[in-house]
Coordinates of C-alpha atoms and ligand atoms in Angstrom, one line a residue:
X1 CA 71.0 195.0 170.9
X2 CA 67.5 195.7 169.7
X3 CA 65.7 198.9 169.7
X4 CA 63.8 199.7 173.0
X5 CA 67.0 199.3 175.2
X6 CA 69.4 202.1 174.7
X7 CA 72.8 201.5 176.2
X8 CA 75.5 204.0 177.0
X9 CA 77.4 201.5 179.5
X10 CA 80.6 199.9 178.2
X11 CA 79.8 196.4 177.4
X12 CA 81.2 193.1 177.4
X13 CA 79.3 191.6 174.4
X14 CA 78.3 188.3 173.1
X15 CA 80.9 188.7 170.2
X16 CA 83.8 189.3 172.7
X17 CA 82.6 186.3 174.9
X18 CA 82.4 183.8 171.7
X19 CA 86.0 184.3 171.5
X20 CA 86.5 182.8 175.0
X21 CA 89.0 179.9 175.0
X22 CA 91.4 178.1 177.1
X23 CA 95.2 178.4 175.9
X24 CA 98.8 178.5 177.2
X25 CA 98.5 182.0 178.4
X26 CA 95.5 181.6 180.6
X27 CA 95.4 178.0 182.1
X28 CA 96.8 177.8 185.7
X29 CA 98.6 174.7 186.7
X30 CA 96.9 171.8 188.2
X31 CA 96.8 172.4 192.2
X32 CA 97.7 169.7 194.7
X33 CA 96.4 169.7 198.2
X34 CA 99.1 171.5 200.6
X35 CA 100.1 169.7 203.6
X36 CA 98.3 172.0 205.7
X37 CA 95.5 174.4 205.4
X38 CA 95.5 178.0 206.4
X39 CA 93.8 176.8 209.5
X40 CA 92.7 173.2 209.8
X41 CA 89.7 174.1 211.8
X42 CA 88.3 176.4 209.2
X43 CA 87.3 176.4 205.4
X44 CA 88.0 179.6 203.8
X45 CA 87.0 181.0 200.5
X46 CA 86.7 184.8 199.2
X47 CA 89.8 186.6 200.8
X48 CA 91.0 190.0 200.3
X49 CA 93.9 192.1 201.8
X50 CA 93.7 195.2 204.2
X51 CA 95.0 197.9 202.2
X52 CA 95.9 201.6 202.5
X53 CA 93.7 204.4 200.9
X54 CA 95.7 204.4 198.1
X55 CA 95.2 200.8 197.3
X56 CA 98.6 199.6 198.5
X57 CA 98.8 196.6 201.0
X58 CA 98.8 197.7 204.5
X59 CA 102.0 196.8 206.7
X60 CA 101.4 197.3 210.4
X61 CA 104.4 196.8 212.6
X62 CA 105.6 194.4 210.1
X63 CA 102.5 192.3 209.7
X64 CA 100.2 192.2 206.5
X65 CA 96.5 191.1 207.1
X66 CA 94.0 189.0 205.2
X67 CA 90.2 188.8 205.8
X68 CA 88.5 185.6 204.5
X69 CA 84.8 184.2 204.5
X70 CA 85.1 181.2 206.9
X71 CA 83.1 178.1 207.8
X72 CA 83.7 175.2 210.2
X73 CA 85.8 172.9 208.4
X74 CA 83.7 169.9 209.5
X75 CA 80.6 171.8 207.8
X76 CA 79.9 170.5 204.2
X77 CA 81.3 172.8 201.8
X78 CA 78.2 173.5 199.9
X79 CA 76.6 174.8 203.3
X80 CA 79.3 177.5 203.8
X81 CA 77.5 180.5 202.0
X82 CA 74.6 180.2 204.6
X83 CA 77.0 180.5 207.5
X84 CA 79.8 182.6 206.1
X85 CA 81.7 184.5 209.0
X86 CA 84.5 186.9 208.3
X87 CA 87.9 186.3 210.1
X88 CA 91.4 187.7 209.7
X89 CA 94.8 186.4 209.6
X90 CA 98.0 187.9 209.6
X91 CA 101.5 187.1 208.6
X92 CA 105.1 188.7 208.7
X93 CA 106.6 186.8 205.7
X94 CA 103.4 186.7 203.3
X95 CA 103.9 183.0 203.7
X96 CA 102.8 181.8 207.3
X97 CA 99.6 183.0 208.6
X98 CA 98.2 183.3 212.1
X99 CA 94.6 183.0 212.6
X100 CA 93.5 186.5 214.4
X101 CA 89.8 185.6 214.9
X102 CA 86.4 186.9 214.1
X103 CA 86.5 190.4 212.8
X104 CA 83.0 191.2 214.3
X105 CA 81.7 189.7 217.9
X106 CA 78.3 191.1 217.3
X107 CA 75.9 193.8 215.7
X108 CA 76.7 192.8 212.2
X109 CA 74.1 193.3 209.7
X110 CA 72.4 190.6 207.7
X111 CA 72.0 186.9 208.4
X112 CA 75.6 186.4 207.3
X113 CA 78.4 188.3 205.8
X114 CA 79.8 188.0 202.4
X115 CA 82.6 189.4 200.7
X116 CA 83.9 192.8 200.9
X117 CA 87.2 195.0 201.4
X118 CA 89.0 196.8 204.1
X119 CA 90.8 200.2 204.4
X120 CA 93.3 201.1 206.9
X121 CA 93.6 204.7 208.2
X122 CA 96.7 205.2 210.2
X123 CA 95.9 208.5 211.2
X124 CA 92.8 207.4 213.1
X125 CA 93.1 206.7 216.8
X126 CA 95.4 203.4 217.1
X127 CA 95.0 203.0 213.2
X128 CA 91.4 202.5 212.3
X129 CA 89.9 200.0 210.0
X130 CA 86.7 201.0 207.6
X131 CA 85.6 197.5 206.6
X132 CA 82.8 197.4 203.8
X133 CA 81.0 193.9 203.4
X134 CA 77.9 192.5 202.2
X135 CA 74.9 192.0 204.6
X136 CA 73.4 188.9 203.1
X137 CA 69.8 187.7 204.0
X138 CA 67.3 189.9 206.0
X139 CA 67.8 190.7 209.5
X140 CA 65.6 188.7 211.8
X141 CA 63.8 186.5 209.0
X142 CA 63.3 182.9 210.3
X143 CA 64.2 181.5 206.7
X144 CA 67.4 182.1 204.9
X145 CA 66.9 184.9 202.4
X146 CA 69.3 186.3 199.7
X147 CA 68.6 189.9 200.0
X148 CA 72.1 191.7 199.7
X149 CA 73.1 195.2 200.8
X150 CA 76.3 197.0 201.3
X151 CA 77.1 197.6 204.9
X152 CA 80.2 199.5 206.5
X153 CA 81.5 198.8 209.9
X154 CA 83.6 201.6 211.3
X155 CA 85.5 202.1 214.7
X156 CA 87.5 199.0 214.8
X157 CA 91.2 199.3 215.6
X158 CA 94.3 197.4 215.2
X159 CA 96.7 196.6 218.1
X160 CA 100.0 195.0 217.8
X161 CA 102.7 193.7 220.3
X162 CA 105.8 191.4 219.9
X163 CA 103.6 188.2 219.5
X164 CA 100.5 189.3 217.8
X165 CA 98.0 191.5 216.0
X166 CA 94.6 192.2 217.2
X167 CA 91.7 194.1 215.5
X168 CA 89.4 195.1 218.0
X169 CA 85.8 196.7 218.2
X170 CA 83.5 198.0 219.1
X171 CA 82.1 198.4 215.6
X172 CA 79.4 200.7 214.2
X173 CA 77.7 198.8 211.5
X174 CA 75.4 200.6 209.0
X175 CA 73.8 200.0 205.6
X176 CA 75.4 202.2 202.9
X177 CA 74.0 201.3 199.7
X178 CA 70.9 199.4 198.3
X179 CA 70.0 199.3 194.7
X180 CA 68.1 202.0 193.0
X181 CA 65.9 199.7 190.7
X182 CA 67.1 202.2 187.8
X183 CA 70.7 201.8 187.1
X184 CA 71.2 198.8 189.7
X185 CA 68.5 196.0 189.7
X186 CA 66.4 195.2 193.1
X187 CA 65.5 191.7 194.1
X188 CA 61.8 192.2 193.1
X189 CA 62.8 193.1 189.5
X190 CA 64.9 189.9 189.1
X191 CA 63.9 187.7 186.4
X192 CA 66.0 184.6 186.6
X193 CA 68.5 183.6 188.9
X194 CA 68.9 185.5 192.1
X195 CA 70.0 189.3 191.6
X196 CA 73.4 190.4 192.9
X197 CA 74.3 193.8 195.0
X198 CA 77.4 192.7 196.8
X199 CA 81.2 192.5 197.2
X200 CA 82.2 196.2 197.9
X201 CA 85.6 197.3 196.9
X202 CA 87.0 200.6 198.3
X203 CA 89.0 202.7 195.7
X204 CA 90.7 205.8 195.2
X205 CA 91.3 206.9 191.9
X206 CA 95.0 207.9 191.4
X207 CA 94.5 210.2 188.7
X208 CA 91.7 212.4 190.1
X209 CA 92.3 211.5 193.8
X210 CA 88.2 210.8 194.1
X211 CA 86.8 208.1 196.4
X212 CA 84.7 205.3 195.1
X213 CA 83.4 201.8 196.1
X214 CA 83.0 199.3 193.1
X215 CA 80.5 196.6 193.7
X216 CA 78.8 193.4 191.8
X217 CA 75.3 194.1 190.7
X218 CA 72.8 193.6 187.8
X219 CA 71.2 195.8 185.2
X220 CA 67.5 196.0 185.1
X221 CA 66.1 194.6 182.0
X222 CA 62.3 195.0 181.9
X223 CA 60.4 192.4 179.9
X224 CA 59.7 193.1 176.2
X225 CA 62.3 195.7 175.8
X226 CA 63.9 193.4 173.4
X227 CA 67.4 193.9 175.0
X228 CA 68.9 190.6 173.7
X229 CA 68.2 188.9 170.3
X230 CA 66.8 185.9 172.2
X231 CA 64.6 186.8 175.5
X232 CA 66.1 183.9 177.7
X233 CA 69.3 185.7 177.4
X234 CA 67.9 188.8 179.1
X235 CA 68.2 187.3 182.5
X236 CA 72.1 187.6 182.2
X237 CA 72.5 190.9 183.2
X238 CA 75.6 191.2 185.3
X239 CA 77.3 194.8 186.0
X240 CA 80.1 196.2 187.7
X241 CA 78.4 199.0 189.7
X242 CA 80.3 202.2 191.2
X243 CA 79.4 204.8 193.8
X244 CA 81.0 208.0 194.3
X245 CA 81.8 210.0 197.5
X246 CA 81.6 213.6 196.5
X247 CA 83.5 214.7 199.7
X248 CA 85.8 212.0 200.0
X249 CA 84.1 210.8 203.1
X250 CA 84.7 207.0 203.3
X251 CA 81.4 206.4 204.9
X252 CA 79.1 208.3 202.6
X253 CA 78.5 207.2 198.9
X254 CA 76.2 207.7 196.0
X255 CA 75.2 205.5 193.4
X256 CA 76.6 206.4 190.0
X257 CA 75.9 204.5 186.7
X258 CA 77.7 201.0 186.3
X259 CA 81.5 200.9 184.7
X260 CA 80.6 198.1 182.7
X261 CA 78.0 195.4 182.1
X262 CA 77.4 192.1 180.2
X263 CA 73.6 192.1 179.3
X264 CA 72.8 188.9 177.2
X265 CA 76.3 187.4 178.3
X266 CA 76.5 187.0 182.0
X267 CA 74.7 187.0 185.2
X268 CA 77.3 187.5 187.7
X269 CA 80.4 189.6 187.5
X270 CA 81.7 189.0 191.0
X271 CA 84.1 190.9 193.4
X272 CA 85.2 193.5 190.9
X273 CA 88.4 195.5 191.8
X274 CA 90.8 197.5 189.8
X275 CA 94.5 197.8 189.3
X276 CA 96.0 201.0 187.7
X277 CA 99.4 200.7 186.3
X278 CA 101.2 203.5 184.3
X279 CA 97.7 205.5 183.7
X280 CA 96.2 202.2 182.4
X281 CA 93.1 200.8 184.2
X282 CA 92.6 197.1 184.6
X283 CA 89.1 196.0 185.9
X284 CA 88.9 192.6 187.1
X285 CA 85.9 190.0 188.1
X286 CA 85.5 186.4 188.9
X287 CA 82.8 184.5 187.1
X288 CA 81.3 181.0 186.7
X289 CA 80.7 178.7 183.7
X290 CA 77.2 178.3 184.7
X291 CA 76.5 182.1 184.9
X292 CA 77.0 182.7 181.1
X293 CA 73.9 182.8 178.9
X294 CA 73.0 180.1 176.8
X295 CA 75.3 179.6 173.6
X296 CA 78.3 181.1 175.2
X297 CA 81.3 178.8 176.6
X298 CA 82.9 180.5 179.6
X299 CA 84.6 179.1 182.6
X300 CA 85.3 179.6 186.2
X301 CA 87.6 182.2 185.7
X302 CA 89.2 185.4 186.2
X303 CA 88.1 188.0 183.5
X304 CA 89.6 191.3 182.8
X305 CA 89.0 194.6 181.1
X306 CA 91.1 197.6 180.2
X307 CA 90.5 201.5 179.6
X308 CA 92.5 204.8 179.7
X309 CA 90.6 206.1 182.6
X310 CA 88.2 205.1 185.5
X311 CA 85.1 205.7 183.2
X312 CA 86.7 204.6 179.9
X313 CA 85.5 202.5 177.4
X314 CA 86.5 199.3 178.7
X315 CA 87.7 196.4 176.3
X316 CA 88.0 192.8 177.3
X317 CA 91.7 191.7 177.9
X318 CA 93.1 189.6 175.2
X319 CA 90.1 190.2 173.2
X320 CA 87.6 188.1 174.9
X321 CA 88.1 188.9 178.7
X322 CA 89.7 185.4 179.9
X323 CA 93.0 186.1 181.8
X324 CA 93.1 183.0 184.4
X325 CA 91.3 179.8 184.4
X326 CA 91.6 176.3 185.7
X327 CA 92.6 173.4 183.7
X328 CA 90.1 171.4 181.9
X329 CA 90.4 168.4 183.7
X330 CA 90.1 170.2 187.1
X331 CA 87.7 173.0 185.9
X332 CA 86.8 174.0 189.7
X333 CA 89.9 173.7 191.4
X334 CA 90.2 177.4 192.1
X335 CA 87.7 180.5 192.4
X336 CA 87.1 184.1 193.4
X337 CA 90.6 185.6 192.1
X338 CA 91.9 188.8 193.4
X339 CA 94.7 190.6 191.7
X340 CA 97.3 192.9 192.8
X341 CA 100.1 194.9 191.4
X342 CA 103.8 193.7 192.3
X343 CA 105.5 196.1 189.7
X344 CA 106.7 193.9 186.9
X345 CA 104.0 191.5 187.2
X346 CA 100.5 191.1 188.5
X347 CA 100.0 188.7 191.5
X348 CA 96.7 186.6 191.7
X349 CA 95.1 185.0 194.9
X350 CA 92.4 182.8 195.0
X351 CA 90.8 179.9 197.0
X352 CA 91.5 176.2 196.6
X353 CA 87.8 175.0 195.7
X354 CA 86.7 171.7 194.4
X355 CA 89.5 169.3 193.2
X356 CA 89.8 165.7 191.7
X357 CA 86.2 166.7 190.3
X358 CA 85.4 167.4 186.6
X359 CA 81.8 167.1 185.9
X360 CA 80.2 169.9 183.9
X361 CA 78.1 171.4 186.7
X362 CA 79.1 172.5 190.1
X363 CA 75.8 171.4 191.3
X364 CA 76.5 167.8 191.0
X365 CA 78.8 168.1 194.0
X366 CA 76.1 167.9 196.2
X367 CA 75.1 164.5 194.6
X368 CA 78.4 163.3 195.9
X369 CA 78.5 161.3 199.0
X370 CA 79.2 163.7 202.2
X371 CA 82.7 162.4 202.6
X372 CA 83.5 162.8 198.9
X373 CA 82.3 166.5 199.1
X374 CA 84.5 167.0 201.9
X375 CA 87.6 165.2 200.6
X376 CA 87.5 167.1 197.5
X377 CA 87.2 170.8 198.8
X378 CA 90.3 172.9 199.4
X379 CA 89.2 175.3 201.7
X380 CA 92.3 177.0 201.9
X381 CA 94.2 179.6 199.6
X382 CA 95.4 178.5 196.3
X383 CA 98.9 179.0 195.0
X384 CA 99.4 182.5 193.9
X385 CA 99.5 183.0 190.2
X386 CA 102.0 185.4 188.3
X387 CA 100.6 187.2 185.6
X388 CA 102.7 189.0 182.8
X389 CA 100.8 191.9 181.2
X390 CA 101.7 193.9 178.3
X391 CA 99.0 196.5 177.5
X392 CA 95.8 194.7 176.4
X393 CA 97.3 191.1 176.4
X394 CA 98.1 189.0 179.5
X395 CA 100.1 185.7 180.1
X396 CA 100.7 183.4 183.1
X397 CA 104.3 183.6 183.9
X398 CA 104.6 181.3 187.1
X399 CA 103.2 180.6 190.5
X400 CA 104.2 180.7 194.1
X401 CA 103.1 178.6 197.0
X402 CA 99.7 178.2 198.3
X403 CA 98.7 181.7 200.3
X404 CA 102.2 183.3 199.5
X405 CA 101.3 187.3 199.2
X406 CA 104.6 189.1 198.7
X407 CA 104.6 192.6 199.3
X408 CA 105.7 195.0 196.4
X409 CA 108.9 195.4 198.0
X410 CA 109.7 191.8 198.4
X411 CA 111.3 190.3 195.6
X412 CA 109.9 187.2 193.6
X413 CA 111.9 184.2 192.6
X414 CA 113.5 184.2 189.0
X415 CA 110.5 184.0 186.7
X416 CA 110.1 180.5 185.0
X417 CA 107.5 178.7 183.1
X418 CA 108.3 175.9 180.7
X419 CA 104.7 175.2 180.1
X420 CA 105.0 171.7 182.1
X421 CA 102.3 170.4 184.5
X422 CA 99.5 172.8 183.2
X423 CA 97.4 169.5 182.7
X424 CA 98.6 167.9 185.8
X425 CA 101.1 165.4 184.0
Ligands
LIG1 C1 82.2 184.8 195.2 C2 80.9 185.2 195.9 C3 80.6 186.5 196.4 C4 80.1 186.3 197.6 C5 80.5 185.1 198.3 C6 79.6 184.5 199.2 O1 82.7 183.2 195.6 O2 79.8 184.8 195.5 O3 80.3 187.2 195.3 O4 80.3 187.4 198.5 O5 80.9 184.3 197.4 O6 80.1 183.3 199.6

C-alpha cells in the first residue's frame, strides 16, 4: 500500500489472496441435477432463511421459511437478474419445500429486487416480518439501471393453518441506506466495474446486544492516491459494510466504517454474513473468479474471515480466505453461499448454477445456443455442504441433499467423507 491512501480497515490483502488454492479441504463434490427443482416453474438463486432477532432460524408452527430471488424457468438464465422477484417457500422437515408465492404484491422499491435478509418478530401483531432487500435500478427509469439502495419493508405478517403458511402485506417500503461517498462508494465514483451497495444482512451482536446491518459495498479509491502498486488494481475495491442502530430500532440505521475491505484484491464481496461460535466471529462472503484483480487467481467460492469481536482484526480463514469452492472441472456449479451454525458443524446452502460447463469465463455462457444455456442451468438449491471448523481452519466433512436445511435441534447423519467423487469420478 503506497502513501496517500491511509487505511485502518482490516484488509484482505494480495499477499493473503496469493495463497488461494483448491485442495481437499475446500472443494465440494460434483453436483448432479436433482430429479426435481424446488419449483419447476421457477429458477431460483440467492436464498436466505427467515431468522429470529438473535440470528437463529425462525420456526413458525413447525415450519421454517426461505426466501429466494426467482424468475420464470422458461426465461434464459442470464436474463434473470433483470427480472428478479422475491418469493417465499416453507417446509416442515427442511427437505420438502412448498412455494408460498411472491412476498410483495406492489409498492416495492427499485426496478427489481435483489438479495437481502428477513427478521421475524413474534411479539408483533400476528408475528411481524422485517424484510431488508436491495432496491436495484432507478424507480420509473425507462432503461434498466444499476443503482442500488438498501430498502426495508415492514408490516408483513405470518399466518398459518394446518395446510399452509402465508406471509401477507400490506407492506410499507422505504429506503434506509444509500452510500455516503466517503466510507462507501457511490455510483458516480465508480471507476471500473459497476459499484455495489446491496445485500443487507440483519445482525444482532450476541456480545453487546447491539443491532446492525451488514452489506456489500466498495471503498472509494480516488484516482492518483496510489492505493495499489498498479493503478489498474484500484478498481478492485470490494468492502463489507456495516450500519448500526443506536436505539436497537430495526428500522433506523446509521453507516459506520466497513468491517473489512479488499482494495487492490477483489471488486465484489457479496452477501456478507456472520456466524458467532464461542465468542469467535466468522464473517463470510461469496465472490467470483472474474472479480479478482489481475495477477490473482481466485474462484467462484465462499470466503471467510475470523476475529475475536465484531470490529476485530479479521484474518482470512485458512490463511487465504477460501472455505468452499467448486471442482476444477465444474467451476460454476454453485454460487451465493449462506452459512449457518449447526452446533458441531457449519451448514452451507447455495444455488445450483451452471453445470456441465468449464470454460474460463461465465460471460461465455451467453455464447452458447439458448437451449444449451437452459439445459446447463440448475436454478434450484444445491446440496447443503457440511463444514468442520477448528479455530481458523475449516474442512468439508460431507454433504446433505439438494436444499436440505436442518434446524439445529435436528440431528445430522453420521459424518462421512472419504474424499471420493470430489472430481466427479
Ligand atoms: C449474488 C448477487 C447478489 C445480488 C444478486 C442479484 O449472486 O450478485 O449480490 O443481490 O446476485 O441477482
